[in-house]
Amino acid sequence: DAGVIQSPRHEVTEMGQEVTLRCKPISGHNSLFWYRQTMMRGLELLIYFNNNVPIDDSGMPEDRFSAKMPNASFSTLKIQPSEPRDSAVYFCASSPREAPNTGELFFGEGSRLTVL
Amino acid sequence: TQLLEQSPQFLSIQEGENLTVYCNSSSVFSSLQWYRQEPGEGPVLLVTVVTGGEVKKLKRLTFQFGDARKDSSLHITAAQPGDTGLYLCAGLDDKIIFGKGTRLHILP
């Protein structure tokens, strides 16, 4: 079975450009999470959805960040405009159960973003 | 704000040695998970502990949840190079938060 699929795996862009990261969760999973990982701050929860509905976006750093989940099989995380401090690995994860009682999280391989 | 502190941040030991890493918080969690992450990949769940004082074993790995459900430890017996990776603890309450991890390197 396919796991969580993220794209792109790597993105290098210039400050001010728009960045869109994509995620396809595991089929049948009911919750989806976006995390950001850096050496300094570790793995930070940005936002999560239950059944395609955003539940908690308190971790989204600022208005430049937005996330959508138009259907059960697709989510996007958009940064506009991007800044060098946004450079990080962005992970998408899904779970068969609704958050917060999710049990195991299944992570994608991540999207490494570098903003110059 | 709930925080999970993991220690040590880095650990490099010889193959065959034993080690313990820790995950501590001032907050109580309904359950706690341990994940291992390898370079270029996402974290993968190792275990979930739910009951205070619970001990779970996974081959050479032993996980313990503190009695007060605020802390946890991971003990590895006879470490092997395949144990190398970033070990993350995650606390579950109204949301799932992660510690920064312990980066473990086992030297052959």
PDB file of C-alpha atoms in Angstrom:
ATOM      1  CA  ASP A   1       0.000   0.000   0.000  1.00  0.00           C
ATOM      2  CA  ALA A   2       1.196   3.512  -0.755  1.00  0.00           C
ATOM      3  CA  GLY A   3       2.145   5.622   2.193  1.00  0.00           C
ATOM      4  CA  VAL A   4       1.757   9.373   2.550  1.00  0.00           C
ATOM      5  CA  ILE A   5       3.023  11.011  -0.619  1.00  0.00           C
ATOM      6  CA  GLN A   6       4.538  14.478  -0.600  1.00  0.00           C
ATOM      7  CA  SER A   7       5.762  16.668  -3.431  1.00  0.00           C
ATOM      8  CA  PRO A   8       8.087  18.178  -4.254  1.00  0.00           C
ATOM      9  CA  ARG A   9      10.832  16.384  -2.310  1.00  0.00           C
ATOM     10  CA  HIS A  10      13.119  19.366  -2.718  1.00  0.00           C
ATOM     11  CA  GLU A  11      12.399  22.973  -3.562  1.00  0.00           C
ATOM     12  CA  VAL A  12      14.825  25.857  -3.883  1.00  0.00           C
ATOM     13  CA  THR A  13      13.288  29.251  -4.401  1.00  0.00           C
ATOM     14  CA  GLU A  14      14.049  32.921  -3.981  1.00  0.00           C
ATOM     15  CA  MET A  15      12.726  35.137  -1.260  1.00  0.00           C
ATOM     16  CA  GLY A  16       9.337  36.568  -2.156  1.00  0.00           C
ATOM     17  CA  GLN A  17       8.257  33.686  -4.346  1.00  0.00           C
ATOM     18  CA  GLU A  18       5.163  31.606  -3.689  1.00  0.00           C
ATOM     19  CA  VAL A  19       5.726  28.010  -2.581  1.00  0.00           C
ATOM     20  CA  THR A  20       3.116  25.256  -2.674  1.00  0.00           C
ATOM     21  CA  LEU A  21       3.719  21.918  -0.983  1.00  0.00           C
ATOM     22  CA  ARG A  22       1.431  19.001  -1.678  1.00  0.00           C
ATOM     23  CA  CYS A  23       0.327  15.943   0.244  1.00  0.00           C
ATOM     24  CA  LYS A  24      -1.687  12.840  -0.522  1.00  0.00           C
ATOM     25  CA  PRO A  25      -2.639  11.055   2.714  1.00  0.00           C
ATOM     26  CA  ILE A  26      -3.146   7.328   3.063  1.00  0.00           C
ATOM     27  CA  SER A  27      -6.528   6.336   1.642  1.00  0.00           C
ATOM     28  CA  GLY A  28      -9.151   6.004   4.355  1.00  0.00           C
ATOM     29  CA  HIS A  29      -7.306   8.079   6.927  1.00  0.00           C
ATOM     30  CA  ASN A  30      -9.421  10.663   8.711  1.00  0.00           C
ATOM     31  CA  SER A  31      -6.888  13.183   9.965  1.00  0.00           C
ATOM     32  CA  LEU A  32      -4.028  15.040   8.301  1.00  0.00           C
ATOM     33  CA  PHE A  33      -1.215  17.014   9.877  1.00  0.00           C
ATOM     34  CA  TRP A  34       1.380  19.467   8.588  1.00  0.00           C
ATOM     35  CA  TYR A  35       4.638  19.699  10.570  1.00  0.00           C
ATOM     36  CA  ARG A  36       7.804  21.721  10.043  1.00  0.00           C
ATOM     37  CA  GLN A  37      11.209  20.416  11.167  1.00  0.00           C
ATOM     38  CA  THR A  38      14.366  22.434  11.789  1.00  0.00           C
ATOM     39  CA  MET A  39      17.453  21.725  13.839  1.00  0.00           C
ATOM     40  CA  MET A  40      16.726  24.631  16.142  1.00  0.00           C
ATOM     41  CA  ARG A  41      13.024  24.075  16.790  1.00  0.00           C
ATOM     42  CA  GLY A  42      12.555  20.387  16.109  1.00  0.00           C
ATOM     43  CA  LEU A  43       9.223  19.121  14.742  1.00  0.00           C
ATOM     44  CA  GLU A  44       6.524  21.783  15.057  1.00  0.00           C
ATOM     45  CA  LEU A  45       2.833  21.198  14.422  1.00  0.00           C
ATOM     46  CA  LEU A  46       1.501  23.796  11.993  1.00  0.00           C
ATOM     47  CA  ILE A  47      -2.098  22.721  11.378  1.00  0.00           C
ATOM     48  CA  TYR A  48      -4.281  19.633  11.388  1.00  0.00           C
ATOM     49  CA  PHE A  49      -7.516  18.576   9.718  1.00  0.00           C
ATOM     50  CA  ASN A  50     -10.187  16.073  10.693  1.00  0.00           C
ATOM     51  CA  ASN A  51     -12.290  14.804   7.797  1.00  0.00           C
ATOM     52  CA  ASN A  52     -10.969  17.634   5.588  1.00  0.00           C
ATOM     53  CA  VAL A  53     -11.939  20.354   8.099  1.00  0.00           C
ATOM     54  CA  PRO A  54      -9.171  22.483   9.678  1.00  0.00           C
ATOM     55  CA  ILE A  55      -9.330  22.000  13.436  1.00  0.00           C
ATOM     56  CA  ASP A  56      -6.326  23.789  14.867  1.00  0.00           C
ATOM     57  CA  ASP A  57      -4.112  26.199  12.937  1.00  0.00           C
ATOM     58  CA  SER A  58      -2.562  27.845  15.980  1.00  0.00           C
ATOM     59  CA  GLY A  59       0.869  26.605  14.916  1.00  0.00           C
ATOM     60  CA  MET A  60       0.824  28.420  11.586  1.00  0.00           C
ATOM     61  CA  PRO A  61       3.586  31.012  11.998  1.00  0.00           C
ATOM     62  CA  GLU A  62       1.869  33.935  10.304  1.00  0.00           C
ATOM     63  CA  ASP A  63      -0.522  35.001   7.589  1.00  0.00           C
ATOM     64  CA  ARG A  64       1.985  34.125   4.894  1.00  0.00           C
ATOM     65  CA  PHE A  65       1.154  30.473   5.569  1.00  0.00           C
ATOM     66  CA  SER A  66      -2.117  28.857   4.493  1.00  0.00           C
ATOM     67  CA  ALA A  67      -3.300  25.270   4.201  1.00  0.00           C
ATOM     68  CA  LYS A  68      -6.231  23.682   2.460  1.00  0.00           C
ATOM     69  CA  MET A  69      -7.742  20.231   2.192  1.00  0.00           C
ATOM     70  CA  PRO A  70     -10.285  20.326  -0.631  1.00  0.00           C
ATOM     71  CA  ASN A  71     -10.960  16.587  -0.436  1.00  0.00           C
ATOM     72  CA  ALA A  72      -9.954  13.485   1.493  1.00  0.00           C
ATOM     73  CA  SER A  73      -7.045  12.667  -0.792  1.00  0.00           C
ATOM     74  CA  PHE A  74      -5.246  15.997  -1.163  1.00  0.00           C
ATOM     75  CA  SER A  75      -3.883  18.841   0.909  1.00  0.00           C
ATOM     76  CA  THR A  76      -1.668  21.840   0.196  1.00  0.00           C
ATOM     77  CA  LEU A  77       0.497  24.094   2.316  1.00  0.00           C
ATOM     78  CA  LYS A  78       1.196  27.434   0.719  1.00  0.00           C
ATOM     79  CA  ILE A  79       3.727  30.090   1.692  1.00  0.00           C
ATOM     80  CA  GLN A  80       3.324  33.482   0.056  1.00  0.00           C
ATOM     81  CA  PRO A  81       5.630  35.349   0.052  1.00  0.00           C
ATOM     82  CA  SER A  82       8.410  33.015   1.167  1.00  0.00           C
ATOM     83  CA  GLU A  83      11.295  34.176   3.367  1.00  0.00           C
ATOM     84  CA  PRO A  84      14.711  32.606   4.135  1.00  0.00           C
ATOM     85  CA  ARG A  85      13.554  31.758   7.690  1.00  0.00           C
ATOM     86  CA  ASP A  86      10.927  29.459   6.168  1.00  0.00           C
ATOM     87  CA  SER A  87      13.705  27.084   5.086  1.00  0.00           C
ATOM     88  CA  ALA A  88      12.953  23.730   6.717  1.00  0.00           C
ATOM     89  CA  VAL A  89      11.701  20.235   6.018  1.00  0.00           C
ATOM     90  CA  TYR A  90       7.916  20.178   5.873  1.00  0.00           C
ATOM     91  CA  PHE A  91       6.212  16.905   6.748  1.00  0.00           C
ATOM     92  CA  CYS A  92       2.696  15.766   6.111  1.00  0.00           C
ATOM     93  CA  ALA A  93       1.270  12.955   8.260  1.00  0.00           C
ATOM     94  CA  SER A  94      -2.050  11.166   8.350  1.00  0.00           C
ATOM     95  CA  SER A  95      -3.866   8.930  10.807  1.00  0.00           C
ATOM     96  CA  PRO A  96      -6.839   6.599  10.516  1.00  0.00           C
ATOM     97  CA  ARG A  97      -8.399   8.200  13.590  1.00  0.00           C
ATOM     98  CA  GLU A  98      -9.528  11.747  14.228  1.00  0.00           C
ATOM     99  CA  ALA A  99      -7.222  14.054  16.143  1.00  0.00           C
ATOM    100  CA  PRO A 100      -6.397  14.437  18.942  1.00  0.00           C
ATOM    101  CA  ASN A 101      -6.922  10.729  19.674  1.00  0.00           C
ATOM    102  CA  THR A 102      -5.035   9.731  16.582  1.00  0.00           C
ATOM    103  CA  GLY A 103      -2.823   6.928  17.733  1.00  0.00           C
ATOM    104  CA  GLU A 104      -0.042   6.347  15.201  1.00  0.00           C
ATOM    105  CA  LEU A 105       0.932   9.081  12.777  1.00  0.00           C
ATOM    106  CA  PHE A 106       2.099   7.985   9.335  1.00  0.00           C
ATOM    107  CA  PHE A 107       4.568  10.475   7.901  1.00  0.00           C
ATOM    108  CA  GLY A 108       5.555  11.236   4.353  1.00  0.00           C
ATOM    109  CA  GLU A 109       9.188  11.594   3.366  1.00  0.00           C
ATOM    110  CA  GLY A 110       9.040  15.374   3.659  1.00  0.00           C
ATOM    111  CA  SER A 111       9.588  18.362   1.386  1.00  0.00           C
ATOM    112  CA  ARG A 112      12.905  20.117   1.922  1.00  0.00           C
ATOM    113  CA  LEU A 113      12.434  23.835   1.262  1.00  0.00           C
ATOM    114  CA  THR A 114      15.318  26.254   0.810  1.00  0.00           C
ATOM    115  CA  VAL A 115      14.507  29.925   0.419  1.00  0.00           C
ATOM    116  CA  LEU A 116      17.465  32.001  -0.789  1.00  0.00           C
TER     117      LEU A 116
ATOM    118  CA  THR B   1       2.574  25.678  26.435  1.00  0.00           C
ATOM    119  CA  GLN B   2       3.405  22.014  26.730  1.00  0.00           C
ATOM    120  CA  LEU B   3       7.047  21.179  26.176  1.00  0.00           C
ATOM    121  CA  LEU B   4       8.889  17.908  25.870  1.00  0.00           C
ATOM    122  CA  GLU B   5      12.582  18.002  26.713  1.00  0.00           C
ATOM    123  CA  GLN B   6      14.727  15.180  25.391  1.00  0.00           C
ATOM    124  CA  SER B   7      18.177  14.313  26.655  1.00  0.00           C
ATOM    125  CA  PRO B   8      20.852  13.914  25.666  1.00  0.00           C
ATOM    126  CA  GLN B   9      20.634  15.837  22.397  1.00  0.00           C
ATOM    127  CA  PHE B  10      23.435  13.774  20.878  1.00  0.00           C
ATOM    128  CA  LEU B  11      24.885  10.404  21.821  1.00  0.00           C
ATOM    129  CA  SER B  12      27.657   8.478  20.124  1.00  0.00           C
ATOM    130  CA  ILE B  13      28.578   5.072  21.543  1.00  0.00           C
ATOM    131  CA  GLN B  14      30.275   1.853  20.505  1.00  0.00           C
ATOM    132  CA  GLU B  15      28.387  -1.130  19.184  1.00  0.00           C
ATOM    133  CA  GLY B  16      27.426  -3.487  21.980  1.00  0.00           C
ATOM    134  CA  GLU B  17      27.048  -0.840  24.673  1.00  0.00           C
ATOM    135  CA  ASN B  18      23.809  -0.054  26.506  1.00  0.00           C
ATOM    136  CA  LEU B  19      22.193   3.378  26.590  1.00  0.00           C
ATOM    137  CA  THR B  20      19.203   5.253  27.937  1.00  0.00           C
ATOM    138  CA  VAL B  21      17.602   8.398  26.543  1.00  0.00           C
ATOM    139  CA  TYR B  22      14.995  10.500  28.295  1.00  0.00           C
ATOM    140  CA  CYS B  23      11.875  12.499  27.549  1.00  0.00           C
ATOM    141  CA  ASN B  24      10.647  14.864  30.252  1.00  0.00           C
ATOM    142  CA  SER B  25       7.812  17.325  30.674  1.00  0.00           C
ATOM    143  CA  SER B  26       6.070  19.313  33.380  1.00  0.00           C
ATOM    144  CA  SER B  27       2.747  18.407  31.751  1.00  0.00           C
ATOM    145  CA  VAL B  28       0.701  15.247  32.026  1.00  0.00           C
ATOM    146  CA  PHE B  29      -0.051  13.418  28.790  1.00  0.00           C
ATOM    147  CA  SER B  30      -2.793  10.925  28.055  1.00  0.00           C
ATOM    148  CA  SER B  31      -0.213   8.846  26.217  1.00  0.00           C
ATOM    149  CA  LEU B  32       3.284   9.129  24.843  1.00  0.00           C
ATOM    150  CA  GLN B  33       4.843   7.813  21.675  1.00  0.00           C
ATOM    151  CA  TRP B  34       8.408   7.144  20.539  1.00  0.00           C
ATOM    152  CA  TYR B  35       9.376   7.512  16.882  1.00  0.00           C
ATOM    153  CA  ARG B  36      12.636   6.865  15.033  1.00  0.00           C
ATOM    154  CA  GLN B  37      13.629   9.004  12.082  1.00  0.00           C
ATOM    155  CA  GLU B  38      16.358   8.188   9.585  1.00  0.00           C
ATOM    156  CA  PRO B  39      17.991  10.753   7.262  1.00  0.00           C
ATOM    157  CA  GLY B  40      15.763  11.795   4.388  1.00  0.00           C
ATOM    158  CA  GLU B  41      12.716  10.050   5.797  1.00  0.00           C
ATOM    159  CA  GLY B  42       9.770  10.803   8.029  1.00  0.00           C
ATOM    160  CA  PRO B  43       9.489   9.547  11.613  1.00  0.00           C
ATOM    161  CA  VAL B  44       8.227   5.994  12.103  1.00  0.00           C
ATOM    162  CA  LEU B  45       6.348   4.919  15.213  1.00  0.00           C
ATOM    163  CA  LEU B  46       8.134   2.512  17.555  1.00  0.00           C
ATOM    164  CA  VAL B  47       5.725   2.331  20.493  1.00  0.00           C
ATOM    165  CA  THR B  48       2.856   4.009  22.340  1.00  0.00           C
ATOM    166  CA  VAL B  49       2.664   3.944  26.139  1.00  0.00           C
ATOM    167  CA  VAL B  50      -0.609   4.806  27.840  1.00  0.00           C
ATOM    168  CA  THR B  51      -0.616   3.772  31.490  1.00  0.00           C
ATOM    169  CA  GLY B  52       1.574   5.372  34.166  1.00  0.00           C
ATOM    170  CA  GLY B  53       4.419   3.001  35.006  1.00  0.00           C
ATOM    171  CA  GLU B  54       3.882   0.980  31.834  1.00  0.00           C
ATOM    172  CA  VAL B  55       6.880  -0.847  30.382  1.00  0.00           C
ATOM    173  CA  LYS B  56       6.976  -2.080  26.808  1.00  0.00           C
ATOM    174  CA  LYS B  57       9.688  -4.062  25.095  1.00  0.00           C
ATOM    175  CA  LEU B  58      10.497  -4.162  21.407  1.00  0.00           C
ATOM    176  CA  LYS B  59      13.373  -6.609  20.928  1.00  0.00           C
ATOM    177  CA  ARG B  60      16.397  -4.812  22.451  1.00  0.00           C
ATOM    178  CA  LEU B  61      14.444  -1.605  23.129  1.00  0.00           C
ATOM    179  CA  THR B  62      12.662  -1.043  26.448  1.00  0.00           C
ATOM    180  CA  PHE B  63      10.264   1.867  26.878  1.00  0.00           C
ATOM    181  CA  GLN B  64       8.927   3.098  30.191  1.00  0.00           C
ATOM    182  CA  PHE B  65       6.221   5.653  30.945  1.00  0.00           C
ATOM    183  CA  GLY B  66       6.623   7.511  34.225  1.00  0.00           C
ATOM    184  CA  ASP B  67       4.148   6.897  37.015  1.00  0.00           C
ATOM    185  CA  ALA B  68       2.834  10.461  36.739  1.00  0.00           C
ATOM    186  CA  ARG B  69       2.646  10.239  32.915  1.00  0.00           C
ATOM    187  CA  LYS B  70       4.985  13.226  32.543  1.00  0.00           C
ATOM    188  CA  ASP B  71       8.143  11.474  31.419  1.00  0.00           C
ATOM    189  CA  SER B  72       9.453   8.462  29.589  1.00  0.00           C
ATOM    190  CA  SER B  73      12.683   6.643  28.912  1.00  0.00           C
ATOM    191  CA  LEU B  74      14.023   4.467  26.135  1.00  0.00           C
ATOM    192  CA  HIS B  75      16.706   1.933  26.962  1.00  0.00           C
ATOM    193  CA  ILE B  76      18.636   0.105  24.244  1.00  0.00           C
ATOM    194  CA  THR B  77      20.574  -3.020  25.129  1.00  0.00           C
ATOM    195  CA  ALA B  78      23.609  -4.026  23.098  1.00  0.00           C
ATOM    196  CA  ALA B  79      23.280  -1.196  20.586  1.00  0.00           C
ATOM    197  CA  GLN B  80      23.869  -1.990  16.924  1.00  0.00           C
ATOM    198  CA  PRO B  81      24.727   0.291  13.976  1.00  0.00           C
ATOM    199  CA  GLY B  82      21.159  -0.189  12.715  1.00  0.00           C
ATOM    200  CA  ASP B  83      19.919   1.652  15.802  1.00  0.00           C
ATOM    201  CA  THR B  84      21.476   4.862  14.502  1.00  0.00           C
ATOM    202  CA  GLY B  85      18.901   7.612  13.999  1.00  0.00           C
ATOM    203  CA  LEU B  86      16.941  10.436  15.566  1.00  0.00           C
ATOM    204  CA  TYR B  87      14.674   9.274  18.381  1.00  0.00           C
ATOM    205  CA  LEU B  88      11.658  11.491  18.982  1.00  0.00           C
ATOM    206  CA  CYS B  89       9.134  11.380  21.771  1.00  0.00           C
ATOM    207  CA  ALA B  90       5.631  12.747  21.215  1.00  0.00           C
ATOM    208  CA  GLY B  91       3.086  13.623  23.876  1.00  0.00           C
ATOM    209  CA  LEU B  92      -0.605  13.263  23.167  1.00  0.00           C
ATOM    210  CA  ASP B  93      -3.185  15.413  24.887  1.00  0.00           C
ATOM    211  CA  ASP B  94      -5.336  17.976  23.116  1.00  0.00           C
ATOM    212  CA  LYS B  95      -2.724  17.928  20.365  1.00  0.00           C
ATOM    213  CA  ILE B  96       0.385  15.956  19.499  1.00  0.00           C
ATOM    214  CA  ILE B  97       3.659  17.672  20.291  1.00  0.00           C
ATOM    215  CA  PHE B  98       7.170  16.395  19.682  1.00  0.00           C
ATOM    216  CA  GLY B  99      10.430  16.802  21.525  1.00  0.00           C
ATOM    217  CA  LYS B 100      13.502  17.893  19.567  1.00  0.00           C
ATOM    218  CA  GLY B 101      14.897  14.388  19.678  1.00  0.00           C
ATOM    219  CA  THR B 102      18.048  12.529  20.609  1.00  0.00           C
ATOM    220  CA  ARG B 103      20.418  11.938  17.716  1.00  0.00           C
ATOM    221  CA  LEU B 104      22.001   8.547  18.288  1.00  0.00           C
ATOM    222  CA  HIS B 105      25.060   7.244  16.454  1.00  0.00           C
ATOM    223  CA  ILE B 106      26.302   3.731  16.999  1.00  0.00           C
ATOM    224  CA  LEU B 107      29.896   3.172  15.981  1.00  0.00           C
ATOM    225  CA  PRO B 108      30.761  -0.244  14.527  1.00  0.00           C
TER     226      PRO B 108
END
